[in-house]
Coordinates of C-alpha atoms and ligand atoms in Angstrom, one line a residue:
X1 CA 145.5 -94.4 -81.4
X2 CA 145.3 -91.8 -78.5
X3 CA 143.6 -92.1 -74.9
X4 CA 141.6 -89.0 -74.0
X5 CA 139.7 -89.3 -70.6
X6 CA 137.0 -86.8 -69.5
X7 CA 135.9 -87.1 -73.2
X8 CA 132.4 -87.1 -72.5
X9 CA 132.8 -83.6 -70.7
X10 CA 132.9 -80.0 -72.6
X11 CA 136.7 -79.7 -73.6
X12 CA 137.2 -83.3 -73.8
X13 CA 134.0 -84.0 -75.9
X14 CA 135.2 -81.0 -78.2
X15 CA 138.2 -82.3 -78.9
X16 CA 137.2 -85.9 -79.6
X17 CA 134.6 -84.6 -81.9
X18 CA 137.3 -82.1 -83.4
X19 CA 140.5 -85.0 -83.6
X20 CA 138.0 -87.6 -85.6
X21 CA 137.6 -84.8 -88.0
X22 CA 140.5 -85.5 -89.6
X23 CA 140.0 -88.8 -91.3
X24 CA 143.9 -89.3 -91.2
X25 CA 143.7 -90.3 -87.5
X26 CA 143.6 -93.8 -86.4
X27 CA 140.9 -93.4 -83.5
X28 CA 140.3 -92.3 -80.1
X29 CA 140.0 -94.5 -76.5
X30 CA 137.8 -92.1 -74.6
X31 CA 137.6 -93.1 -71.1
X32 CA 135.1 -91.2 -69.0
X33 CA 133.1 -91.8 -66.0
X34 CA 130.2 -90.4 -67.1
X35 CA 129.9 -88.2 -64.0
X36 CA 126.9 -85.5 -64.5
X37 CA 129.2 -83.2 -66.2
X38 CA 129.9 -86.4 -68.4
X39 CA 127.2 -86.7 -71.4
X40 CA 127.2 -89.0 -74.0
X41 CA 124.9 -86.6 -76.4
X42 CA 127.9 -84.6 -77.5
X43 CA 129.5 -87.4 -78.8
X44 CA 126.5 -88.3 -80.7
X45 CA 127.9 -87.9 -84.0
X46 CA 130.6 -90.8 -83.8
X47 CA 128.2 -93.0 -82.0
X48 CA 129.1 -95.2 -85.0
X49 CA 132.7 -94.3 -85.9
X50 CA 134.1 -97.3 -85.3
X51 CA 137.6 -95.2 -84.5
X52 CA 135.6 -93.6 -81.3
X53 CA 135.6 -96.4 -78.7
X54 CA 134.1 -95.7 -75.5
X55 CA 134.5 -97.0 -72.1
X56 CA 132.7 -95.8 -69.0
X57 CA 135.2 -96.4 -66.2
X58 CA 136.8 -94.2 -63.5
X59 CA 140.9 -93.0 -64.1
X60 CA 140.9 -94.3 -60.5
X61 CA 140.6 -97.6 -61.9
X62 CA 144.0 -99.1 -62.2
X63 CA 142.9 -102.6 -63.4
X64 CA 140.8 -101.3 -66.3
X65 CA 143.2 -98.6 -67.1
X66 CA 146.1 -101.0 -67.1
X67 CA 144.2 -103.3 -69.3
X68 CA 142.9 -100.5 -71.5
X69 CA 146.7 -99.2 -72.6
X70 CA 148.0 -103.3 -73.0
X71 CA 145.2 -103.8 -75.4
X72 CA 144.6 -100.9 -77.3
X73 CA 148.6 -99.7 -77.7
X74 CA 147.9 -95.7 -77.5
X75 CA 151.0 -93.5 -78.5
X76 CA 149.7 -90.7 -75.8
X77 CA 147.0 -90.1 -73.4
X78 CA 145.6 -87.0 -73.5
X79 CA 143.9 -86.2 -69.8
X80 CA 141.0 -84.5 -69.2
X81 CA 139.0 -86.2 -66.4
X82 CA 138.5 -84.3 -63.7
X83 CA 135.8 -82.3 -61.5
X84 CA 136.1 -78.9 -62.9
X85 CA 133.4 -76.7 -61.4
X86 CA 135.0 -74.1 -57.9
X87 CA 131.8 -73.7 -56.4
X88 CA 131.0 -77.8 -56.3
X89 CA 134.4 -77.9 -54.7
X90 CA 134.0 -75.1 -52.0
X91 CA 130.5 -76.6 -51.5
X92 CA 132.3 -80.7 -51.1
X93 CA 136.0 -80.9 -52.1
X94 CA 136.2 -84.7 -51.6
X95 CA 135.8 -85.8 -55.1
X96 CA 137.8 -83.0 -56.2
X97 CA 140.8 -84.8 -53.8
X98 CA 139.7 -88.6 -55.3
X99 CA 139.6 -87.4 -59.5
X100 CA 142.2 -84.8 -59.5
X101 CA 144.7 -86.1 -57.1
X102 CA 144.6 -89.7 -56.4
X103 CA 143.0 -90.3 -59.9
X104 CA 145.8 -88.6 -61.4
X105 CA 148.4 -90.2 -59.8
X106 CA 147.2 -93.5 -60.8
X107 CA 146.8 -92.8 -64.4
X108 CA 150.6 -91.5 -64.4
X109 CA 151.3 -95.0 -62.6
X110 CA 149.8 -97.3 -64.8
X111 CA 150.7 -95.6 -67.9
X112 CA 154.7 -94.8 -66.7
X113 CA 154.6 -98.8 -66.7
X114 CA 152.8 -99.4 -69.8
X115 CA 155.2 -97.0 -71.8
X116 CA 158.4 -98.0 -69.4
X117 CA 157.4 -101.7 -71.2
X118 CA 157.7 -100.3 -74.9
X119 CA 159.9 -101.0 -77.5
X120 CA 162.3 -97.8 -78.3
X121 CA 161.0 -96.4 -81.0
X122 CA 157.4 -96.4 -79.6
X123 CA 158.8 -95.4 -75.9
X124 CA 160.1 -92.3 -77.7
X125 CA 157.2 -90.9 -79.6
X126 CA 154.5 -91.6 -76.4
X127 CA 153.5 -88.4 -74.4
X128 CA 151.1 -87.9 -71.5
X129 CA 149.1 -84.7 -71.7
X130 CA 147.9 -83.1 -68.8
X131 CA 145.3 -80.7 -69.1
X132 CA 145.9 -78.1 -66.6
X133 CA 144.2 -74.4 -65.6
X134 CA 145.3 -70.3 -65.4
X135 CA 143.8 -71.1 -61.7
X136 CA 146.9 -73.1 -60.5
X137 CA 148.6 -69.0 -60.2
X138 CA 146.0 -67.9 -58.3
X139 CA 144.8 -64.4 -58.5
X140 CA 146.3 -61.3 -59.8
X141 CA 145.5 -57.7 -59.0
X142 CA 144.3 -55.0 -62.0
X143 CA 147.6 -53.8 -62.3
X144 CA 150.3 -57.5 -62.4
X145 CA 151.6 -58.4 -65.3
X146 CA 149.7 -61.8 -66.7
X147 CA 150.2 -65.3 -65.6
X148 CA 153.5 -66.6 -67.4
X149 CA 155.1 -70.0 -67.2
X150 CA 157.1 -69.3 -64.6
X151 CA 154.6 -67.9 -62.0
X152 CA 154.6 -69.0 -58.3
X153 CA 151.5 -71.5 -58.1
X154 CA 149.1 -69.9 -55.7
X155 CA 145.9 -71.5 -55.7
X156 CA 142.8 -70.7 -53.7
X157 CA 139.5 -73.0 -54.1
X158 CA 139.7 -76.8 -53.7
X159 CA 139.4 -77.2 -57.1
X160 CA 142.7 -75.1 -57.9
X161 CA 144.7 -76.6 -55.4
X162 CA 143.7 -80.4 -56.4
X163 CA 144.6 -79.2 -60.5
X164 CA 147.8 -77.5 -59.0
X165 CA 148.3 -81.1 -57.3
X166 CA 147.9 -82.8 -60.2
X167 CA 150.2 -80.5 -62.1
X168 CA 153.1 -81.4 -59.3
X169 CA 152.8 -85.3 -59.8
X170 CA 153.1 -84.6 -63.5
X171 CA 156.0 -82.3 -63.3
X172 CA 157.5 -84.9 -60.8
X173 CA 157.0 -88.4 -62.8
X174 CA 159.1 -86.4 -65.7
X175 CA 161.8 -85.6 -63.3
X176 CA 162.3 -88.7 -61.8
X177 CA 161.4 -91.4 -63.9
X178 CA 162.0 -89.6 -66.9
X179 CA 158.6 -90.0 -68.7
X180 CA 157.6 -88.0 -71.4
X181 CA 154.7 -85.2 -70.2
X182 CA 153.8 -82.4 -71.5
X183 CA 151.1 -79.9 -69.3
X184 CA 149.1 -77.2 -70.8
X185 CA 147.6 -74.7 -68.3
X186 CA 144.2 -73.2 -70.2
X187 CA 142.0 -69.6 -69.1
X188 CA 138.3 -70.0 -69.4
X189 CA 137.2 -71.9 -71.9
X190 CA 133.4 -71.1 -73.6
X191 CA 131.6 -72.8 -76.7
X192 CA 129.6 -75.5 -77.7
X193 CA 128.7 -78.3 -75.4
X194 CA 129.4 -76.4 -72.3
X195 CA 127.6 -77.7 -69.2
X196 CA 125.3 -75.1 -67.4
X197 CA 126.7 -74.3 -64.2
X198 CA 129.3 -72.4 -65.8
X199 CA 128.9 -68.6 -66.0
X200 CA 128.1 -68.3 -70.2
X201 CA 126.0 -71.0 -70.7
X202 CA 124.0 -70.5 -67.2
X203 CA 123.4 -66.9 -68.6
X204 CA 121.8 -67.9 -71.7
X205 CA 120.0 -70.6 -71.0
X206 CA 118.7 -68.7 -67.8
X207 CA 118.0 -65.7 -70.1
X208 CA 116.0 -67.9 -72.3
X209 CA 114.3 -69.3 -70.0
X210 CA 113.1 -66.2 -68.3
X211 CA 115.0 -66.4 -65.3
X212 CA 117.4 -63.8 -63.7
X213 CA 121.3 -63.9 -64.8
X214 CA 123.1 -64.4 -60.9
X215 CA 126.0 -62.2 -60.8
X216 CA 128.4 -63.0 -58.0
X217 CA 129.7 -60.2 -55.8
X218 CA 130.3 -56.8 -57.8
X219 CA 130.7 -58.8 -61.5
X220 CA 134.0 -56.9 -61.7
X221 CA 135.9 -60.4 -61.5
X222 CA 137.8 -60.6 -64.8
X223 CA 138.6 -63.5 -66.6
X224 CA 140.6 -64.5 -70.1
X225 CA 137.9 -66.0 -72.2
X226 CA 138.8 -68.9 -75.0
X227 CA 136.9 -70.5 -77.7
X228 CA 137.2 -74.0 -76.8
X229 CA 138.0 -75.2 -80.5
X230 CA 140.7 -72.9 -80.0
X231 CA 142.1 -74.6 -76.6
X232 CA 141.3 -78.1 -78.7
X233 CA 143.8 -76.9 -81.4
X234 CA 146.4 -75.5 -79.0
X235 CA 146.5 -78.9 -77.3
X236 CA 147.2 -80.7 -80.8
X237 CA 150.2 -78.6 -81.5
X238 CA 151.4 -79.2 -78.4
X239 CA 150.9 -82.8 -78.2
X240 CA 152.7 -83.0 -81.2
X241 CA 155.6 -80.3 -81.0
X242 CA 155.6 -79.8 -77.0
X243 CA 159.0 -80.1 -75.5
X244 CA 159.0 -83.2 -73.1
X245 CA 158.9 -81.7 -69.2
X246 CA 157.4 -77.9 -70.4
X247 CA 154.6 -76.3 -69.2
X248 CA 152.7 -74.1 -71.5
X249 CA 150.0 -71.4 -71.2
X250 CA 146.7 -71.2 -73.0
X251 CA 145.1 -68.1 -73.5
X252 CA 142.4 -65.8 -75.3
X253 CA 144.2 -62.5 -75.1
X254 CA 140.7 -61.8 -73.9
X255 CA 140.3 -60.3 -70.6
X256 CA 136.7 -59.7 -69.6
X257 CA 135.0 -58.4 -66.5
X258 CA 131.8 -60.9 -65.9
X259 CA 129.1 -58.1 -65.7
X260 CA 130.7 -57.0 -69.3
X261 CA 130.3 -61.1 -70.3
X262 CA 126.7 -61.4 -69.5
X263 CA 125.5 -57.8 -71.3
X264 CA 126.7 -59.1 -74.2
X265 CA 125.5 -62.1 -73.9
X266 CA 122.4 -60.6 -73.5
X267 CA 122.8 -58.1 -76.2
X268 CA 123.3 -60.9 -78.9
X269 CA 120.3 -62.2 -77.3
X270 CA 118.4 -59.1 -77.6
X271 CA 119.5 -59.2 -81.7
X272 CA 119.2 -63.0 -82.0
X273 CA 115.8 -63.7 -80.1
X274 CA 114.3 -60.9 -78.5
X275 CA 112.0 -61.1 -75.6
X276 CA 108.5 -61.1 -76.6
X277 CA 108.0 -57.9 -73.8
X278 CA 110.3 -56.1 -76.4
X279 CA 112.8 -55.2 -73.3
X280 CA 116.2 -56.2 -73.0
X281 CA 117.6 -59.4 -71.4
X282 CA 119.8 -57.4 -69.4
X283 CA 116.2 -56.3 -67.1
X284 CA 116.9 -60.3 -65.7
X285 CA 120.9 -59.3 -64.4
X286 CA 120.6 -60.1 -60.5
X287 CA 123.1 -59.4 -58.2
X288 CA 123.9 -62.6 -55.7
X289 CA 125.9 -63.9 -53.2
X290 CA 129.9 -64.1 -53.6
X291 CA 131.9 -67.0 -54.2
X292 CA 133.9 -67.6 -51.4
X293 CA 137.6 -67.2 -51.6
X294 CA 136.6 -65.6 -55.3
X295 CA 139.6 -64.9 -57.7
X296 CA 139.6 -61.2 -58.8
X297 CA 141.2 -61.6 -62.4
X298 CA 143.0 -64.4 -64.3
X299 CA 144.9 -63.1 -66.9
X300 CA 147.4 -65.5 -69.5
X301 CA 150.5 -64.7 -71.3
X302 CA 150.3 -67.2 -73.9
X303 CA 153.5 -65.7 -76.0
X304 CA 155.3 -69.1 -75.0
X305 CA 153.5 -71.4 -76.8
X306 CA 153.1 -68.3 -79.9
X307 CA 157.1 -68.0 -79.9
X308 CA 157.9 -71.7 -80.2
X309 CA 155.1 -73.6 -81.4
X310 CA 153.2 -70.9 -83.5
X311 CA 150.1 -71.3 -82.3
X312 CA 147.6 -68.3 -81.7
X313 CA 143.7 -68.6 -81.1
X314 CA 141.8 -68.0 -84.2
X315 CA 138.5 -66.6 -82.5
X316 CA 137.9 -63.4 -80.7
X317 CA 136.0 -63.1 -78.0
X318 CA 133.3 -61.2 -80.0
X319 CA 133.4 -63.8 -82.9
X320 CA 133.5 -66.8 -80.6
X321 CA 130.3 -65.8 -78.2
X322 CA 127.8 -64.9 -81.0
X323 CA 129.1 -68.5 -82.7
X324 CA 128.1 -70.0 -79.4
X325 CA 124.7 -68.3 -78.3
X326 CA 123.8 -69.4 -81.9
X327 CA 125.0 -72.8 -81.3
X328 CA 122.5 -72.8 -78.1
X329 CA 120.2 -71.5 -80.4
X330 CA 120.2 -74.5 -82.7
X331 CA 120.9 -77.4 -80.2
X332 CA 117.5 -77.6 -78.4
X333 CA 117.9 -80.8 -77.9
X334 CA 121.1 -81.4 -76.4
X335 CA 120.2 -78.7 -74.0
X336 CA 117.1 -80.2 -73.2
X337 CA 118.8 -83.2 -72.2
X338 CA 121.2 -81.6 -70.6
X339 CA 118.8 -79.6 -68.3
X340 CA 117.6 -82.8 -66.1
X341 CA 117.8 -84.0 -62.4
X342 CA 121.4 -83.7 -60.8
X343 CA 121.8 -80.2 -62.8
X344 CA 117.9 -78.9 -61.5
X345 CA 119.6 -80.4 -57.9
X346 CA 122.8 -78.0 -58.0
X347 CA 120.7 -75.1 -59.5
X348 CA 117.8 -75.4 -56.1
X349 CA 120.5 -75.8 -53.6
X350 CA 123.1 -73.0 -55.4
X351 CA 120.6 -69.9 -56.0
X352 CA 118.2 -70.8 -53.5
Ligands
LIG1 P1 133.9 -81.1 -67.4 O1 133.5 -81.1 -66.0 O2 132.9 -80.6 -68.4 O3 134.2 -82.6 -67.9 C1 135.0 -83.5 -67.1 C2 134.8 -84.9 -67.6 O4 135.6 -85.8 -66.8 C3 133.3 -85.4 -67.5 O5 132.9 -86.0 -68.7 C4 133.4 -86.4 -66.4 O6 132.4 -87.5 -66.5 C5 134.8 -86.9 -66.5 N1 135.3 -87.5 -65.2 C6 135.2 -86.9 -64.0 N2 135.8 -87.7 -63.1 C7 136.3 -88.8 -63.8 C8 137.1 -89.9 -63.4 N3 137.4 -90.1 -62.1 N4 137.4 -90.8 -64.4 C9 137.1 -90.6 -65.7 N5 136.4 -89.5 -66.0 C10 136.0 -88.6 -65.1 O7 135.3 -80.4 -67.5 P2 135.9 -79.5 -68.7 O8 135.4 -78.1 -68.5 O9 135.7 -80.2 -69.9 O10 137.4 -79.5 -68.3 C11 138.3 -80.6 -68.8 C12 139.7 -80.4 -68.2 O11 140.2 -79.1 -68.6 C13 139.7 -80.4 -66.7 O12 140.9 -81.1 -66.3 C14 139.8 -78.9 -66.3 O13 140.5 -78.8 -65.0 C15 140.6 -78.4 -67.4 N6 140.3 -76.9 -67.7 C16 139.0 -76.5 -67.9 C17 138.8 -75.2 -68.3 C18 137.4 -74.6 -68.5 O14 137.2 -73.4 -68.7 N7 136.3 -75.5 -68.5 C19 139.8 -74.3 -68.4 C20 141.1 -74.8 -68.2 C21 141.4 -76.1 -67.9
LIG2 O1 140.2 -70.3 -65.4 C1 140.0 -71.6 -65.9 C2 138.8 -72.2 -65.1 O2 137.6 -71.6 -65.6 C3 138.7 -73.7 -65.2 O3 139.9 -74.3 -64.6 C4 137.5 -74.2 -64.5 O4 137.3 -75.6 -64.7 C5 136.3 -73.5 -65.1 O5 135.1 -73.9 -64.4 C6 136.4 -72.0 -65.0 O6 136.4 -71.6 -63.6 P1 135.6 -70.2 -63.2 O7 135.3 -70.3 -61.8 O8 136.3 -69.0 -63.7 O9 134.3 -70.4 -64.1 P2 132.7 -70.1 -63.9 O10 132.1 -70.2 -65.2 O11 132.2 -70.9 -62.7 O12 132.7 -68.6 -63.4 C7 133.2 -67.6 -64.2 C8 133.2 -66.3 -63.5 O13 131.8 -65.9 -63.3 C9 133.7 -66.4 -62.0 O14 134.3 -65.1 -61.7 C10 132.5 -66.6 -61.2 C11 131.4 -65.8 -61.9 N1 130.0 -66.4 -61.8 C12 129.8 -67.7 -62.1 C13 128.6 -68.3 -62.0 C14 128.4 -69.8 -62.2 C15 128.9 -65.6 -61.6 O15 129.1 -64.3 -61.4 N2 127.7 -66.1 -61.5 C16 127.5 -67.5 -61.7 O16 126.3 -67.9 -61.6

């Protein structure tokens, strides 16, 4: 048994689907506070696995998290919950502060007591997860080498500095109390279930939907792009084969600029499901507004985790975007659902 929270989100609810896959594993607690990035649709498919057990509750919630490890016994926690979008946190960083921070710290609490209560032999084989971002470094020019482990932290939204935070309390509860972490820090993930405030799947549900493709500043931003089934199969091999107090970095190899994202976005589109005018989807490319404060490039040296744990992505950038415009393509449905009030809100008030 394993504790994910933030399963109900994009990574999270990828890599619950992708961990109950394998019919060896006992089950998931997947504790989420169904925030509006939280959906219950992607988890659809293990509505009645009874190894998927669900709790809506808040990692703030030290009585129902305390209650939650005593009764179900989990030999990790793997933890995602948090507020995860930079321009909700330039636009209100207190909930960034409340999850991220003070939510964080009180899931380390509770659970450094739960596990400081086990016997040995299950004391030594528990890890907490922390899932961490390339954002923590802060932002590199064209010409610096990648982010390694070893990088200064450096970040620049409220939402970096509440992960980077989050990533100190974890590094601390290992050095002090001597409890068993292990923190990942990921690039930009993209794929299926993906919310649609993010860059990729704003662009092609906008695109579909006929309406122009925002592109903040000059779109020569650059980010490292990864498949999120890859970043959900980085994490297992390091929840499993991490060394206790590391940090290790997730990446694509797959620096993009964003303008060169969205035209081929749009370029799959243009194959996939042309426009009925006959043009090109790049005619709806707009540019907007800049993010304040906006990172110029992320970039991540993921050799670490390559040299010692073996692990390398298995998609390419150009492999993993036509898999997921095709998967937003097929899901109609979830998207649909997706596309309701508090996401219609964000969208009025953001590209007014
Ligand atoms: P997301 O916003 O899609 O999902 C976050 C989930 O956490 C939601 O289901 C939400 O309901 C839940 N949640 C929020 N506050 C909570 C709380 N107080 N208690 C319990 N649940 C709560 O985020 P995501 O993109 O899936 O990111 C997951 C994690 O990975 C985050 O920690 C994020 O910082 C990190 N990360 C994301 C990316 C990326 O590209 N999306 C890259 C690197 C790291
Ligand atoms: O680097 C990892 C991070 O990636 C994660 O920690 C965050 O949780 C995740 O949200 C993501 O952050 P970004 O800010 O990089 O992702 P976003 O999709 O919001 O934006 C990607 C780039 O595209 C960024 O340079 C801003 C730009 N952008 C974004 C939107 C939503 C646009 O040009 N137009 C847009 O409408």
């Amino acid at each position: 048994m394993i504790l994910v929270t933030g399963g109900a989100g994009f990574i999270g609810g990828n890599f619950v689907l992708d961990f109950l896959r394998d019919p060896t594993k006992e089950g998931v607690i997947n504790l989420d506070k169904l925030t509006y990035a939280g959906n219950l649709a992607t988890l659809e498919s293990v509505r009645d696995d009874p190894r998927h057990i669900f709790f809506q509750g808040d990692i703030g919630d030290q009585g129902l998290v305390t209650r939650l490890l005593k009764e179900y016994q989990p030999s990790a926690i793997v933890n995602f919950a948090a507020e995860s979008h930079v321009d909700r946190s330039i636009d209100g960083p207190t909930e960034f502060i409340t999850t991220n921070i003070v939510g964080t710290f009180n899931l380390l609490e509770c659970a450094r007591k739960y596990w400081s209560d086990l016997d040995e032999f299950s004391k030594k084989a528990f890890r907490f997860h922390h899932v961490s971002t390339d954002e923590v470094y802060g932002s590199l020019s064209l010409t610096d080498p990648a982010f390694t482990e070893t990088n200064t932290y450096e970040p620049n939204s409220p939402y970096s500095a509440s992960k980077a935070a989050s990533d100190h309390l974890v590094r601390a509860w290992f050095h002090t109390y001597g409890f068993p972490v292990v923190t990942t820090n990921c690039s930009n993930n993209y794929g299926p279930y993906h919310f649609p405030e993010k860059l990729i799947p704003l662009v092609i549900l906008n695109a579909l939907n006929h309406k122009p493709l925002p592109i903040y500043g000059d779109g020569q931003q650059i980010r490292d792009w990864l498949y999120v089934g890859d970043h959900c199969s980085a994490i297992r091999e390091v929840l499993a084969h991490g060394k206790l107090g590391e940090t290790y970095n997730i990446g694509g190899w797959n620096e993009k600029t964003n303008i060169d994202v969205v035209k081929t976005i749009c370029a799959i589109l243009d194959e996939l499901q042309p426009r009925s005018d006959g043009k090109s989807y790049v005619e709806q490319i707009t540019y907007v507004k800049d993010r304040p404060g906006h990172d110029r490039r992320y970039a991540i040296d993921a050799s670490k985790v390559e040299r010692e744990l073996g692990w390398r992505p298995a998609e390419t950038f150009d492999t993993g975007i036509r898999k997921t415009v095709q998967w937003y393509l097929d899901n109609p449905v979830w998207v649909e659902g997706v596309v309701s009030g508090s996401y219609r809100d964000w969208l009025q008030k953001q590209y007014h």
